[in-house]
C-alpha cells in the first residue's frame, strides 16, 4: 500500500477525498504503531472543517484504546510542544497548514518530532489490519497553549520599542504572536488578526502574491519589521519597511550565523531548495551544511548531536527549543533582535542576498528520468542531484524542478549570483518544462 503521507503529514480536500473508513484505519494503526506513548493530544486549526474532523478522530482514537487529550484550537507549535508531555507523547494536529480553505490534513508528532518516513510507512502498512472499536471515552482538556506561552514568555527580554507588523492570516496565531511581540516591547500593527476559517483577509500561504496588500501597509507604515504566518503558524514570512519580501534562505542563514557565533561550530541540516547564503555563512563561521529531501531534515537532525539548527524555507527548527517548526518563536526572536539592533535590513546586513525565484505551474505529468536526461543536455556542465526532484548545480547558481507533495503542481526553484544569470536559468527551465509537456501552458 502506498504511503498516505506526503511531504509533511497528509492532506486532502474535505469534504471530498477523505472517507470515514480511512480515519478508522488510521486511528487503529496509530495505536498499533505507538502503544507505549501514554496518550494522544489532539489540536486543530480554525478551518471550518477542523471541528467536525476533531469530533470524529478523537472518538475513534479513544475507541481503539488511546487516552485522548483535547488541546483545542491552537497553532501547530503549541501542539508539538504538548506532545513532549509524559502523559501524552503522541500529538495529532488537524490542519492543512498553508493550503487553501477547501483542504484539511493531519500531522503526527511523537515527543515533539514529526514522524520519520520509516514510522509513516509502518503506520500506512498497519492500516490494512482488521480494526475493532470499543466504547469511546470523553477527551480531557489540556491547557497546551498556556503551558507553551509560559515557557516562551519566560525567555522574553524587554527591548526598545520598534514598529512590527504582524499578519496572522486569520489563523491560529491571531492571539499569540501579536501579544508576545508586545510583551517584548514591540509596537504592533496587527493585520488579519481576527480568526476565521474562511480566511477573508488573504489565502493562508504567506507568499508575496497573497501578501501584496500587507506589503503595501508595511511601506505606508514604514515598519521596522514585518512578519506573516500561515494558518497553523509553523511558517513565518519576513518583509521590511519598504514592503520587500525577504528570502527565506536569508532567515535560515541568519539564525544559523547566530548559532555558530555562540557555539563556535556546528551543523545545519536543511533541504534541497535552500539557497547559497547558508553555505556562505558556514564558510565564514566554521559550520557545515547538509542538505536532504524536503520534509526530511528532522530525520537527520535526530541522529546527529552536532546539529545546531535545521529546517527548510519558511520553517526554522532550533534543537535548544524543540524539534518542531515554530513560526511563532522565530517571529518573536527576530522581533527582539530588531528592537535591539535597528530594522530588519540592519539585522540581516551580514547575510548575502542572491537573486532567486520559486514559481508554481499546473501539473500535467511527471517523468523524472526523462527530465533528468533532458535537463543535463539543456544545462551543460551542471552537476545533477536527484534525491528530491531534479536539481542542476553550477558554480554560480542552481535550478530545481520538483513535484509538490501536497498539491497538483510542479515547482520551479532557481538562484544565481546575478539577476541576468537568474533570468537565463528561468528561461531555459520554463522552456524545458513546456517542451516536455509537464506543465499547462
GROMACS .gro file of C-alpha atoms in nm:
model
  441
    1UNK     CA    1   0.000   0.000   0.000
    2UNK     CA    2   0.148   0.340  -0.097
    3UNK     CA    3   0.218   0.569   0.197
    4UNK     CA    4  -0.067   0.803   0.281
    5UNK     CA    5   0.185   1.064   0.396
    6UNK     CA    6   0.323   1.340   0.179
    7UNK     CA    7   0.598   1.593   0.247
    8UNK     CA    8   0.457   1.690   0.587
    9UNK     CA    9   0.170   1.476   0.716
   10UNK     CA   10  -0.109   1.413   0.471
   11UNK     CA   11  -0.368   1.644   0.324
   12UNK     CA   12  -0.693   1.614   0.138
   13UNK     CA   13  -0.984   1.815   0.006
   14UNK     CA   14  -1.261   1.798   0.263
   15UNK     CA   15  -1.543   1.727   0.218
   16UNK     CA   16  -1.422   1.520  -0.074
   17UNK     CA   17  -1.137   1.272  -0.082
   18UNK     CA   18  -1.127   1.165   0.285
   19UNK     CA   19  -1.371   0.895   0.399
   20UNK     CA   20  -1.460   0.757   0.742
   21UNK     CA   21  -1.302   0.421   0.666
   22UNK     CA   22  -0.961   0.587   0.625
   23UNK     CA   23  -0.993   0.761   0.961
   24UNK     CA   24  -1.096   0.435   1.133
   25UNK     CA   25  -0.793   0.252   1.000
   26UNK     CA   26  -0.563   0.546   1.076
   27UNK     CA   27  -0.672   0.556   1.440
   28UNK     CA   28  -0.619   0.182   1.479
   29UNK     CA   29  -0.283   0.192   1.304
   30UNK     CA   30  -0.155   0.474   1.526
   31UNK     CA   31  -0.245   0.271   1.834
   32UNK     CA   32  -0.074  -0.041   1.696
   33UNK     CA   33   0.233   0.163   1.596
   34UNK     CA   34   0.275   0.354   1.921
   35UNK     CA   35   0.128   0.152   2.209
   36UNK     CA   36   0.360   0.296   2.475
   37UNK     CA   37   0.314   0.672   2.432
   38UNK     CA   38   0.065   0.706   2.717
   39UNK     CA   39  -0.199   0.915   2.545
   40UNK     CA   40  -0.257   1.128   2.240
   41UNK     CA   41  -0.311   1.504   2.246
   42UNK     CA   42  -0.511   1.649   1.957
   43UNK     CA   43  -0.501   2.007   1.834
   44UNK     CA   44  -0.671   2.167   1.539
   45UNK     CA   45  -0.657   2.481   1.331
   46UNK     CA   46  -0.958   2.706   1.280
   47UNK     CA   47  -1.069   2.588   0.938
   48UNK     CA   48  -1.443   2.531   0.920
   49UNK     CA   49  -1.391   2.157   0.874
   50UNK     CA   50  -1.148   2.109   1.164
   51UNK     CA   51  -1.409   2.083   1.442
   52UNK     CA   52  -1.606   1.800   1.275
   53UNK     CA   53  -1.281   1.619   1.193
   54UNK     CA   54  -1.174   1.651   1.556
   55UNK     CA   55  -1.507   1.512   1.680
   56UNK     CA   56  -1.472   1.203   1.462
   57UNK     CA   57  -1.099   1.144   1.505
   58UNK     CA   58  -1.095   1.195   1.883
   59UNK     CA   59  -1.378   0.943   1.922
   60UNK     CA   60  -1.200   0.690   1.702
   61UNK     CA   61  -0.866   0.728   1.880
   62UNK     CA   62  -1.042   0.678   2.212
   63UNK     CA   63  -1.232   0.378   2.078
   64UNK     CA   64  -0.916   0.194   1.972
   65UNK     CA   65  -0.757   0.237   2.316
   66UNK     CA   66  -0.589   0.578   2.344
   67UNK     CA   67  -0.644   0.815   2.632
   68UNK     CA   68  -0.730   1.133   2.441
   69UNK     CA   69  -0.645   1.490   2.541
   70UNK     CA   70  -0.801   1.792   2.371
   71UNK     CA   71  -0.566   2.088   2.319
   72UNK     CA   72  -0.836   2.290   2.143
   73UNK     CA   73  -0.781   2.530   1.854
   74UNK     CA   74  -0.408   2.603   1.873
   75UNK     CA   75  -0.109   2.677   1.649
   76UNK     CA   76   0.091   2.374   1.540
   77UNK     CA   77   0.396   2.468   1.753
   78UNK     CA   78   0.175   2.450   2.062
   79UNK     CA   79   0.053   2.101   1.975
   80UNK     CA   80   0.406   1.980   1.901
   81UNK     CA   81   0.527   2.127   2.231
   82UNK     CA   82   0.246   1.950   2.414
   83UNK     CA   83   0.340   1.614   2.261
   84UNK     CA   84   0.658   1.618   2.470
   85UNK     CA   85   0.448   1.552   2.782
   86UNK     CA   86   0.488   1.218   2.955
   87UNK     CA   87   0.109   1.183   2.974
   88UNK     CA   88   0.055   1.226   2.602
   89UNK     CA   89   0.365   1.151   2.399
   90UNK     CA   90   0.179   1.139   2.069
   91UNK     CA   91   0.038   1.453   1.910
   92UNK     CA   92  -0.210   1.479   1.624
   93UNK     CA   93  -0.265   1.815   1.457
   94UNK     CA   94  -0.565   1.863   1.230
   95UNK     CA   95  -0.451   2.124   0.981
   96UNK     CA   96  -0.380   2.185   0.616
   97UNK     CA   97  -0.119   2.446   0.709
   98UNK     CA   98  -0.069   2.683   0.414
   99UNK     CA   99  -0.308   2.507   0.175
  100UNK     CA  100  -0.633   2.669   0.053
  101UNK     CA  101  -0.952   2.668   0.267
  102UNK     CA  102  -1.107   2.364   0.096
  103UNK     CA  103  -0.819   2.145   0.220
  104UNK     CA  104  -0.756   1.989   0.556
  105UNK     CA  105  -0.497   1.745   0.681
  106UNK     CA  106  -0.334   1.556   0.966
  107UNK     CA  107   0.019   1.580   1.105
  108UNK     CA  108   0.153   1.343   1.370
  109UNK     CA  109   0.422   1.416   1.628
  110UNK     CA  110   0.596   1.184   1.870
  111UNK     CA  111   0.776   1.350   2.159
  112UNK     CA  112   0.789   1.679   1.969
  113UNK     CA  113   0.930   1.525   1.650
  114UNK     CA  114   0.742   1.474   1.326
  115UNK     CA  115   0.723   1.108   1.234
  116UNK     CA  116   1.012   0.969   1.034
  117UNK     CA  117   0.949   0.815   0.694
  118UNK     CA  118   1.002   0.471   0.847
  119UNK     CA  119   0.735   0.543   1.108
  120UNK     CA  120   0.499   0.679   0.843
  121UNK     CA  121   0.545   0.366   0.634
  122UNK     CA  122   0.472   0.147   0.936
  123UNK     CA  123   0.152   0.342   1.008
  124UNK     CA  124   0.046   0.303   0.645
  125UNK     CA  125   0.125  -0.069   0.643
  126UNK     CA  126  -0.075  -0.133   0.961
  127UNK     CA  127  -0.378   0.046   0.818
  128UNK     CA  128  -0.454  -0.276   0.634
  129UNK     CA  129  -0.503  -0.472   0.959
  130UNK     CA  130  -0.853  -0.562   1.080
  131UNK     CA  131  -0.987  -0.299   1.319
  132UNK     CA  132  -1.210  -0.336   1.624
  133UNK     CA  133  -1.364  -0.041   1.806
  134UNK     CA  134  -1.459  -0.018   2.172
  135UNK     CA  135  -1.664   0.237   2.361
  136UNK     CA  136  -1.527   0.591   2.311
  137UNK     CA  137  -1.445   0.800   2.617
  138UNK     CA  138  -1.476   1.173   2.664
  139UNK     CA  139  -1.149   1.350   2.590
  140UNK     CA  140  -0.977   1.552   2.862
  141UNK     CA  141  -0.899   1.918   2.808
  142UNK     CA  142  -0.538   2.033   2.850
  143UNK     CA  143  -0.410   2.391   2.860
  144UNK     CA  144  -0.147   2.332   2.593
  145UNK     CA  145  -0.143   2.698   2.489
  146UNK     CA  146  -0.096   2.817   2.847
  147UNK     CA  147   0.197   2.581   2.901
  148UNK     CA  148   0.361   2.691   2.575
  149UNK     CA  149   0.316   3.062   2.649
  150UNK     CA  150   0.454   3.023   2.998
  151UNK     CA  151   0.777   2.873   2.871
  152UNK     CA  152   0.824   3.106   2.575
  153UNK     CA  153   0.733   3.417   2.778
  154UNK     CA  154   0.999   3.327   3.034
  155UNK     CA  155   1.261   3.375   2.760
  156UNK     CA  156   1.148   3.725   2.662
  157UNK     CA  157   1.351   4.033   2.747
  158UNK     CA  158   1.249   4.398   2.747
  159UNK     CA  159   1.357   4.593   2.443
  160UNK     CA  160   1.339   4.932   2.281
  161UNK     CA  161   1.002   4.976   2.113
  162UNK     CA  162   1.004   4.927   1.736
  163UNK     CA  163   0.719   4.908   1.486
  164UNK     CA  164   0.637   4.546   1.398
  165UNK     CA  165   0.363   4.448   1.153
  166UNK     CA  166   0.213   4.104   1.225
  167UNK     CA  167  -0.014   3.946   0.963
  168UNK     CA  168  -0.166   3.644   1.135
  169UNK     CA  169  -0.364   3.544   0.825
  170UNK     CA  170  -0.689   3.494   1.025
  171UNK     CA  171  -0.530   3.172   1.153
  172UNK     CA  172  -0.445   3.019   1.488
  173UNK     CA  173  -0.174   3.271   1.585
  174UNK     CA  174  -0.410   3.572   1.592
  175UNK     CA  175  -0.398   3.600   1.973
  176UNK     CA  176  -0.047   3.458   2.020
  177UNK     CA  177   0.226   3.622   1.809
  178UNK     CA  178   0.099   3.983   1.839
  179UNK     CA  179   0.072   3.952   2.217
  180UNK     CA  180   0.419   3.801   2.259
  181UNK     CA  181   0.578   4.072   2.043
  182UNK     CA  182   0.401   4.336   2.252
  183UNK     CA  183   0.529   4.177   2.573
  184UNK     CA  184   0.882   4.204   2.436
  185UNK     CA  185   0.829   4.575   2.379
  186UNK     CA  186   0.709   4.590   2.021
  187UNK     CA  187   0.467   4.848   1.886
  188UNK     CA  188   0.246   4.602   1.696
  189UNK     CA  189   0.038   4.678   1.389
  190UNK     CA  190  -0.190   4.376   1.357
  191UNK     CA  191  -0.333   4.269   1.020
  192UNK     CA  192  -0.579   3.984   0.963
  193UNK     CA  193  -0.581   3.924   1.337
  194UNK     CA  194  -0.944   3.808   1.367
  195UNK     CA  195  -0.964   3.430   1.348
  196UNK     CA  196  -1.174   3.288   1.066
  197UNK     CA  197  -1.158   2.955   0.889
  198UNK     CA  198  -1.283   3.126   0.574
  199UNK     CA  199  -0.961   3.337   0.564
  200UNK     CA  200  -1.129   3.658   0.448
  201UNK     CA  201  -0.808   3.864   0.458
  202UNK     CA  202  -0.595   3.651   0.227
  203UNK     CA  203  -0.520   3.291   0.133
  204UNK     CA  204  -0.326   3.102   0.403
  205UNK     CA  205   0.012   3.072   0.230
  206UNK     CA  206   0.217   3.384   0.322
  207UNK     CA  207   0.378   3.431  -0.019
  208UNK     CA  208   0.439   3.766  -0.192
  209UNK     CA  209   0.125   3.743  -0.405
  210UNK     CA  210  -0.107   3.671  -0.113
  211UNK     CA  211   0.068   3.937   0.098
  212UNK     CA  212   0.054   4.217  -0.159
  213UNK     CA  213  -0.190   4.429   0.047
  214UNK     CA  214   0.010   4.364   0.364
  215UNK     CA  215   0.333   4.463   0.191
  216UNK     CA  216   0.168   4.790   0.089
  217UNK     CA  217   0.074   4.854   0.452
  218UNK     CA  218   0.434   4.787   0.554
  219UNK     CA  219   0.550   5.054   0.309
  220UNK     CA  220   0.290   5.305   0.422
  221UNK     CA  221   0.361   5.240   0.790
  222UNK     CA  222   0.741   5.238   0.748
  223UNK     CA  223   0.763   4.942   0.983
  224UNK     CA  224   1.091   4.812   1.122
  225UNK     CA  225   0.986   4.451   1.068
  226UNK     CA  226   0.703   4.266   0.900
  227UNK     CA  227   0.609   3.905   0.974
  228UNK     CA  228   0.329   3.683   0.846
  229UNK     CA  229   0.206   3.333   0.930
  230UNK     CA  230   0.016   3.059   0.757
  231UNK     CA  231  -0.292   2.906   0.919
  232UNK     CA  232  -0.116   2.687   1.178
  233UNK     CA  233   0.184   2.920   1.231
  234UNK     CA  234   0.458   2.668   1.170
  235UNK     CA  235   0.567   2.902   0.891
  236UNK     CA  236   0.683   3.261   0.909
  237UNK     CA  237   0.743   3.502   0.623
  238UNK     CA  238   0.952   3.815   0.674
  239UNK     CA  239   0.945   4.154   0.497
  240UNK     CA  240   1.089   4.500   0.551
  241UNK     CA  241   0.957   4.854   0.578
  242UNK     CA  242   0.985   4.904   0.202
  243UNK     CA  243   0.735   4.625   0.153
  244UNK     CA  244   1.000   4.388   0.017
  245UNK     CA  245   0.953   4.016   0.080
  246UNK     CA  246   1.278   3.876   0.220
  247UNK     CA  247   1.436   3.549   0.111
  248UNK     CA  248   1.360   3.251   0.331
  249UNK     CA  249   1.716   3.133   0.282
  250UNK     CA  250   1.840   3.455   0.442
  251UNK     CA  251   1.626   3.396   0.751
  252UNK     CA  252   1.766   3.045   0.791
  253UNK     CA  253   2.118   3.173   0.732
  254UNK     CA  254   2.073   3.447   0.990
  255UNK     CA  255   1.972   3.207   1.266
  256UNK     CA  256   2.249   2.967   1.161
  257UNK     CA  257   2.502   3.250   1.196
  258UNK     CA  258   2.372   3.327   1.545
  259UNK     CA  259   2.419   2.965   1.647
  260UNK     CA  260   2.769   2.943   1.503
  261UNK     CA  261   2.873   3.265   1.674
  262UNK     CA  262   2.758   3.138   2.013
  263UNK     CA  263   2.865   2.774   1.979
  264UNK     CA  264   3.178   2.828   1.762
  265UNK     CA  265   3.090   2.535   1.537
  266UNK     CA  266   2.802   2.315   1.435
  267UNK     CA  267   2.600   2.161   1.155
  268UNK     CA  268   2.287   2.277   0.982
  269UNK     CA  269   2.054   2.024   0.822
  270UNK     CA  270   1.845   2.184   0.552
  271UNK     CA  271   1.663   2.094   0.234
  272UNK     CA  272   1.729   2.077  -0.138
  273UNK     CA  273   1.552   2.409  -0.208
  274UNK     CA  274   1.757   2.626   0.031
  275UNK     CA  275   1.993   2.871  -0.130
  276UNK     CA  276   2.361   2.953  -0.118
  277UNK     CA  277   2.362   3.204   0.170
  278UNK     CA  278   2.367   2.922   0.427
  279UNK     CA  279   2.682   2.782   0.264
  280UNK     CA  280   2.848   3.124   0.273
  281UNK     CA  281   2.765   3.156   0.644
  282UNK     CA  282   2.906   2.808   0.709
  283UNK     CA  283   3.236   2.903   0.542
  284UNK     CA  284   3.253   3.234   0.728
  285UNK     CA  285   3.190   3.097   1.078
  286UNK     CA  286   3.321   2.742   1.061
  287UNK     CA  287   2.997   2.546   1.019
  288UNK     CA  288   2.878   2.267   0.794
  289UNK     CA  289   2.565   2.243   0.578
  290UNK     CA  290   2.399   1.911   0.492
  291UNK     CA  291   2.102   1.904   0.253
  292UNK     CA  292   1.828   1.643   0.229
  293UNK     CA  293   1.479   1.599   0.086
  294UNK     CA  294   1.204   1.847   0.167
  295UNK     CA  295   1.033   1.739   0.488
  296UNK     CA  296   1.326   1.519   0.591
  297UNK     CA  297   1.563   1.748   0.783
  298UNK     CA  298   1.433   1.624   1.119
  299UNK     CA  299   1.529   1.265   1.039
  300UNK     CA  300   1.896   1.355   1.005
  301UNK     CA  301   1.888   1.602   1.294
  302UNK     CA  302   1.757   1.348   1.545
  303UNK     CA  303   2.057   1.124   1.474
  304UNK     CA  304   2.332   1.388   1.499
  305UNK     CA  305   2.414   1.568   1.824
  306UNK     CA  306   2.630   1.817   1.634
  307UNK     CA  307   2.328   1.980   1.468
  308UNK     CA  308   2.269   2.336   1.596
  309UNK     CA  309   1.985   2.425   1.357
  310UNK     CA  310   1.771   2.251   1.099
  311UNK     CA  311   1.486   2.346   0.873
  312UNK     CA  312   1.364   2.445   0.531
  313UNK     CA  313   1.220   2.758   0.368
  314UNK     CA  314   0.956   2.911   0.598
  315UNK     CA  315   1.041   2.670   0.881
  316UNK     CA  316   1.320   2.702   1.139
  317UNK     CA  317   1.384   2.428   1.397
  318UNK     CA  318   1.608   2.503   1.695
  319UNK     CA  319   1.711   2.192   1.896
  320UNK     CA  320   1.771   2.412   2.201
  321UNK     CA  321   1.399   2.496   2.200
  322UNK     CA  322   1.231   2.197   2.037
  323UNK     CA  323   1.244   1.988   1.719
  324UNK     CA  324   0.932   2.129   1.554
  325UNK     CA  325   0.885   2.416   1.309
  326UNK     CA  326   0.791   2.715   1.522
  327UNK     CA  327   0.698   3.026   1.327
  328UNK     CA  328   0.582   3.197   1.645
  329UNK     CA  329   0.915   3.171   1.824
  330UNK     CA  330   1.108   3.272   1.512
  331UNK     CA  331   0.885   3.580   1.478
  332UNK     CA  332   0.937   3.673   1.843
  333UNK     CA  333   1.316   3.620   1.842
  334UNK     CA  334   1.358   3.816   1.520
  335UNK     CA  335   1.141   4.094   1.666
  336UNK     CA  336   1.364   4.110   1.973
  337UNK     CA  337   1.677   4.136   1.757
  338UNK     CA  338   1.520   4.416   1.551
  339UNK     CA  339   1.428   4.604   1.867
  340UNK     CA  340   1.791   4.581   1.982
  341UNK     CA  341   1.965   4.647   1.652
  342UNK     CA  342   1.757   4.873   1.426
  343UNK     CA  343   1.534   4.744   1.147
  344UNK     CA  344   1.526   4.402   0.980
  345UNK     CA  345   1.759   4.510   0.699
  346UNK     CA  346   2.017   4.612   0.957
  347UNK     CA  347   1.978   4.281   1.140
  348UNK     CA  348   2.032   4.084   0.819
  349UNK     CA  349   2.315   4.300   0.687
  350UNK     CA  350   2.576   4.020   0.708
  351UNK     CA  351   2.365   3.766   0.517
  352UNK     CA  352   2.411   3.754   0.137
  353UNK     CA  353   2.106   3.823  -0.077
  354UNK     CA  354   2.121   3.643  -0.410
  355UNK     CA  355   1.851   3.674  -0.680
  356UNK     CA  356   1.618   3.375  -0.656
  357UNK     CA  357   1.273   3.255  -0.756
  358UNK     CA  358   1.009   2.998  -0.678
  359UNK     CA  359   0.724   2.951  -0.926
  360UNK     CA  360   0.434   2.706  -0.940
  361UNK     CA  361   0.293   2.552  -1.257
  362UNK     CA  362  -0.026   2.350  -1.303
  363UNK     CA  363   0.070   1.982  -1.316
  364UNK     CA  364   0.014   1.774  -1.632
  365UNK     CA  365   0.261   1.488  -1.595
  366UNK     CA  366   0.594   1.397  -1.435
  367UNK     CA  367   0.867   1.163  -1.561
  368UNK     CA  368   1.180   1.213  -1.353
  369UNK     CA  369   1.408   1.000  -1.567
  370UNK     CA  370   1.312   1.187  -1.882
  371UNK     CA  371   1.353   1.522  -1.708
  372UNK     CA  372   1.699   1.429  -1.580
  373UNK     CA  373   1.831   1.329  -1.921
  374UNK     CA  374   1.688   1.633  -2.099
  375UNK     CA  375   1.797   1.875  -1.825
  376UNK     CA  376   2.158   1.760  -1.847
  377UNK     CA  377   2.161   1.843  -2.218
  378UNK     CA  378   1.994   2.182  -2.168
  379UNK     CA  379   2.212   2.284  -1.872
  380UNK     CA  380   2.552   2.174  -2.000
  381UNK     CA  381   2.823   2.114  -1.742
  382UNK     CA  382   2.580   2.102  -1.449
  383UNK     CA  383   2.609   1.864  -1.155
  384UNK     CA  384   2.291   1.656  -1.112
  385UNK     CA  385   2.127   1.578  -0.776
  386UNK     CA  386   1.809   1.370  -0.774
  387UNK     CA  387   1.729   1.277  -0.412
  388UNK     CA  388   1.430   1.514  -0.420
  389UNK     CA  389   1.325   1.626  -0.764
  390UNK     CA  390   1.583   1.719  -1.026
  391UNK     CA  391   1.847   1.974  -0.926
  392UNK     CA  392   2.120   2.114  -1.152
  393UNK     CA  393   2.410   2.285  -0.974
  394UNK     CA  394   2.665   2.529  -1.114
  395UNK     CA  395   2.948   2.730  -0.959
  396UNK     CA  396   2.733   3.042  -0.952
  397UNK     CA  397   2.380   2.909  -0.914
  398UNK     CA  398   2.133   2.621  -0.935
  399UNK     CA  399   1.790   2.523  -1.063
  400UNK     CA  400   1.547   2.270  -0.913
  401UNK     CA  401   1.239   2.101  -1.061
  402UNK     CA  402   1.015   1.935  -0.805
  403UNK     CA  403   0.667   1.789  -0.798
  404UNK     CA  404   0.472   1.920  -0.497
  405UNK     CA  405   0.399   1.668  -0.224
  406UNK     CA  406   0.074   1.838  -0.121
  407UNK     CA  407  -0.078   1.994  -0.434
  408UNK     CA  408  -0.108   1.914  -0.806
  409UNK     CA  409   0.174   2.147  -0.901
  410UNK     CA  410   0.526   2.137  -1.040
  411UNK     CA  411   0.752   2.381  -0.861
  412UNK     CA  412   1.049   2.555  -1.016
  413UNK     CA  413   1.322   2.697  -0.792
  414UNK     CA  414   1.634   2.880  -0.904
  415UNK     CA  415   1.909   3.101  -0.766
  416UNK     CA  416   2.206   3.279  -0.922
  417UNK     CA  417   2.465   3.526  -0.807
  418UNK     CA  418   2.344   3.774  -1.072
  419UNK     CA  419   2.000   3.886  -1.186
  420UNK     CA  420   2.090   3.827  -1.551
  421UNK     CA  421   2.204   3.474  -1.469
  422UNK     CA  422   1.876   3.403  -1.290
  423UNK     CA  423   1.672   3.525  -1.587
  424UNK     CA  424   1.865   3.292  -1.817
  425UNK     CA  425   1.810   2.994  -1.583
  426UNK     CA  426   1.438   3.069  -1.566
  427UNK     CA  427   1.404   3.099  -1.943
  428UNK     CA  428   1.574   2.764  -2.004
  429UNK     CA  429   1.382   2.590  -1.724
  430UNK     CA  430   1.035   2.701  -1.834
  431UNK     CA  431   1.115   2.615  -2.194
  432UNK     CA  432   1.223   2.266  -2.086
  433UNK     CA  433   0.905   2.203  -1.882
  434UNK     CA  434   0.687   2.327  -2.168
  435UNK     CA  435   0.867   2.124  -2.436
  436UNK     CA  436   0.827   1.807  -2.228
  437UNK     CA  437   0.456   1.874  -2.178
  438UNK     CA  438   0.492   1.862  -1.799
  439UNK     CA  439   0.301   2.186  -1.731
  440UNK     CA  440  -0.005   2.358  -1.865
  441UNK     CA  441   0.081   2.647  -2.094
   0.00000   0.00000   0.00000
